[in-house]
Amino acid sequence: MGCKCSTTKDILFFQGGFLVTHDVIIIGGGIAGMRSAIECAKAGLNTAIVSKVYPVRSHSVAAQGGINAALKSTDSWSAHMADTVKGSDFLADQDATEVLCKEAAFDITELEKMGAIWSRDENGNVAQRPFGGAGYPRTCYLADRTGHGIVHVLYEQIIKHGVFIYDEWHVVKLAVLDNAARGIIAVELKTGRLHRLRSKAIILATGGYGRVFKTTTNALTSTGDGMALALSAGANLMDMEFVQFHPTVLPRTGILITEGARGEGGYLLNSKGERFMEKYAPKAKELASRDVVSRAEQAEISEGRGVDGCVLLDVRHLGAEKINQRLSQIRELSINFAGIDPVEKPIPVRPGAHYSMGGVMAGIDGQTNITGLYAAGESACISVHGANRLGGNSLLEAVVFGRRAGQATEAFVKSTTLGDFPDGFLSEASFELAGILKREPSEPAYIIRNEMTVAMEEHAGLFRNKTGLEKGLEKIKELKERFKKAGLTDKADGFNSELLAFLELGNMLDVSETILLGALARNESRGAHSRTDFPQRDDVNWLRHTLIRNQSGELHLDYKNVVITKIKPAERKY
Amino acid sequence: MKIKLKIKRSAPLNESEPFFQAFSIDAYEGMTVLEALLKIADEDDPTLSFRKSCRSAICGSCAMTINGHARLACNTQILPEIHKFGEVILEPLSNHAVLKDLMVDLAPFWEKMERVMPYLTPPDAENTAKMTSEDEAKIDKSQQCIMCGSCNSECNALEIDEHYAGPAALAKAWRFIGDTREGFAEKRLDKLSTEHGMWDCVRCGHCTQYCPKNVAPLKAIELLRSRAIKLGITDNHGAKHALSMTNSIKRVGRLDEAAMTFKTLGFLRSLGMIPFGIKMELHGKMPLPLILPQIDGMDEVKAIFKTFEEKDKNKEDSGGKS
Ligand SMILES: Cc1cc2nc3c(=O)[nH]c(=O)nc-3n(C[C@H](O)[C@H](O)[C@H](O)COP(=O)(O)OP(=O)(O)OC[C@H]3O[C@@H](n4cnc5c(N)ncnc54)[C@H](O)[C@@H]3O)c2cc1C
Ligand code: SF4
Ligand code: SF4
Ligand code: FES
């Protein structure tokens, strides 16, 4: 809508849209996308962001609790790294984790220079709160609106640096030829036209896939589009089976209650009023890592000590003043979405799908196995989170690796010439869309979507086993067949939200399949991947990353060794 | 509970007349307007257009007119609306062109944002200045804006003048002007004091009343105005009007509207106001006689002024947290 591209005079409907060239196209206007855009624009590249929602509407804006960095003299990046590697159940690549933790302080300062606002301590320093799985209070925050604060400051900077914004444009295809990125094809919501954007490089920053699960904290837009697009363009996906379930989620809506609530001192209680985490993680208690807390909750609920399928998060002892000051959004959300004022009553919570540890395989500069295609943020898997992410590390990943992908792109763009963009990409995409629009639907897509989210929750949720995963895979295959015959009621060109939701469903089905395939093959329990039939971690056979590649329509599994530099795998206890 | 939801439907480019369509849905305890819309789009009418993303009142996508006023669909529950109004009527935001159904064209909204240069411009490019919690408190409210457009939708000044900067952009402007690290506050205030700027606000208070995030844009506008006057940026109609209003009250304890017109517009331009003055007189609204006597109790007025002047010194420190 606010697109600042060239005139739309000679648009050829569905047969051309327009063809615009940029140096770099960034797909996604969340924290990772905007952070990389700033770097590219500052370097003088002609930079464009394409996003299906206006940048400030991106899912990143919902992040609450904070962002990690070792800032104090009594803390250190190596301690941060040790916590992160342990949290990852030793699956994180240690070279990447080292970059993440070493550069964290730099990036916090960069944000501050841009104008970011933080909560402060008595001395005016950036305040830091304790977070799960961390041995030191190193989570910087802005009340419980950290994501909102960072998103808006980055948005301010992309305006300042004149980044082109194609908002409400939905990318439907990555144009890759001879294993090199050539540009993208996107549908403009307003007109329904297909446009070609040509570029030397693409940075993929499309966020996670939480929406494949029924109960999720993720925005309605987190449908794993980028991962599905990259997979079909020939990129490797990595560690897709690792899905983080957050322990404190409001039951019906899936709305998140930040870990900050426990970081500030909140308790988790069962129906008997016991702080049950004392039993599962005697030292860290409520602040053990998320996989541990979520499984403990599920165990309490399954063993009959839950309250209406939930456990209780109690922050009353913090007092109204602290709650209003540090957790005001949480109070607002609990009142509006659960009808409970946490000042007066404990909040019922349960685990819900929250974060995608896996994603498009990328190196420490965001490079993928496709030349000119970079990935950053939640849609990438650089593997800093391994089998389980620590709270506060993903905003950090988005800023650190967003910046690095931007920098790497600059070098790449300056040393490359623009590749050609054959018409075939467009005709293929328009043929596909025309097919969807034309066919008489055998059933509406939402039925397929609902069955998918239920099946994923049941078979690929907190606890998994071989039979369940096989059933899940069968179900997804069945849904994929049905999807081919499903279609649309809305046949209009412009503002066809049904079409976009349909395309998202296709992406989610693809992503679901990769999650199930990875999980079924991994015969061990590690981090967030918990197999009841293989309850132990198995470093001999499984200290390795899962890769998934699409070879002429077939998905292939492959594996890659974990990079271990400083920290030897050990038993994980909290 | 079965309830009826009435939605105003508009075709793209106004190809046909807008109309209201009723949908009957099963509303449950806690169901939000957004949940209802998603259900309708799934099960009843997939052609229904509306924006959504976070469904937790933080991304600003879903603002629309609900039972007469701008609200967020995702944090407005259906049943309390039914209890209060007997029905739920959904329309697009006002003061914006409708694109389709509940979607409005926000391009002017973003342009207004861009016009206030929405980014920090510290005096030294490195921005090494630090901030304290107290500094932060001054802009705390403004920086919580989610850019939903509700305030602009309810704004009386925008309704009259579509070029008016509007409350959202002005709240954003205060976020920088009130930031202790900002280097060009005065320049910014200069720019905001021109036509369509901060002096065009008619202080109806709607922006503050309907903002879902308690940003209180009117408060930000007041802070901008008083900062401008303090810095002597008074060579514009708005500031002159405000100053002459204050002087008039200080002098005679009431508004000397005839004299204010001279002071605000200058002698020659205010001649152009004479027909307006005659009209006002015809409506019995012209302040006569032209030389006003002091009201009784001028001492009290003076005392009030003194208190305000003292209070004013501390006012900005609270960042409008009144
Ligand atoms: C409720 C919640 C709270 C969280 N709190 C924290 C926290 O406190 N600390 C922390 O570290 N992490 C937190 N996280 C995780 C963190 O917010 C995310 O991992 C991170 O924001 C992801 O950023 P991103 O830029 O990668 O993607 P996103 O912000 O998801 O952005 C994705 C972008 O891609 C665009 N896009 C997607 N598909 C397409 C397409 N097909 N065409 C065009 N554009 C497309 C979208 O429009 C969007 O702009 C939280 C997550 C949730 C759900
Ligand atoms: S107070 Fe001013 S800015 Fe706010 S709605 Fe009224 S006229 Fe508009
Ligand atoms: S000031 Fe309030 S109403 Fe206006 S755009 Fe911001 S959040 Fe919305
Ligand atoms: S959907 Fe984000 S504010 Fe309502």
XYZ file of C-alpha atoms and ligand atoms in Angstrom, chain B residues 53-55 57-62 74, ligand 4:
14
model
C -1.892 -10.115 12.972
C -0.941 -10.377 16.659
C -4.446 -10.872 18.119
C -3.454 -5.732 21.086
C 0.140 -4.918 20.249
C 0.521 -4.809 16.440
C -2.156 -2.203 15.708
C -3.649 -4.057 12.715
C -7.243 -4.544 13.742
C -8.809 -8.242 19.151
S -4.508 -7.990 15.811
Fe -2.787 -6.863 16.536
S -3.726 -5.210 17.557
Fe -5.407 -6.486 17.098
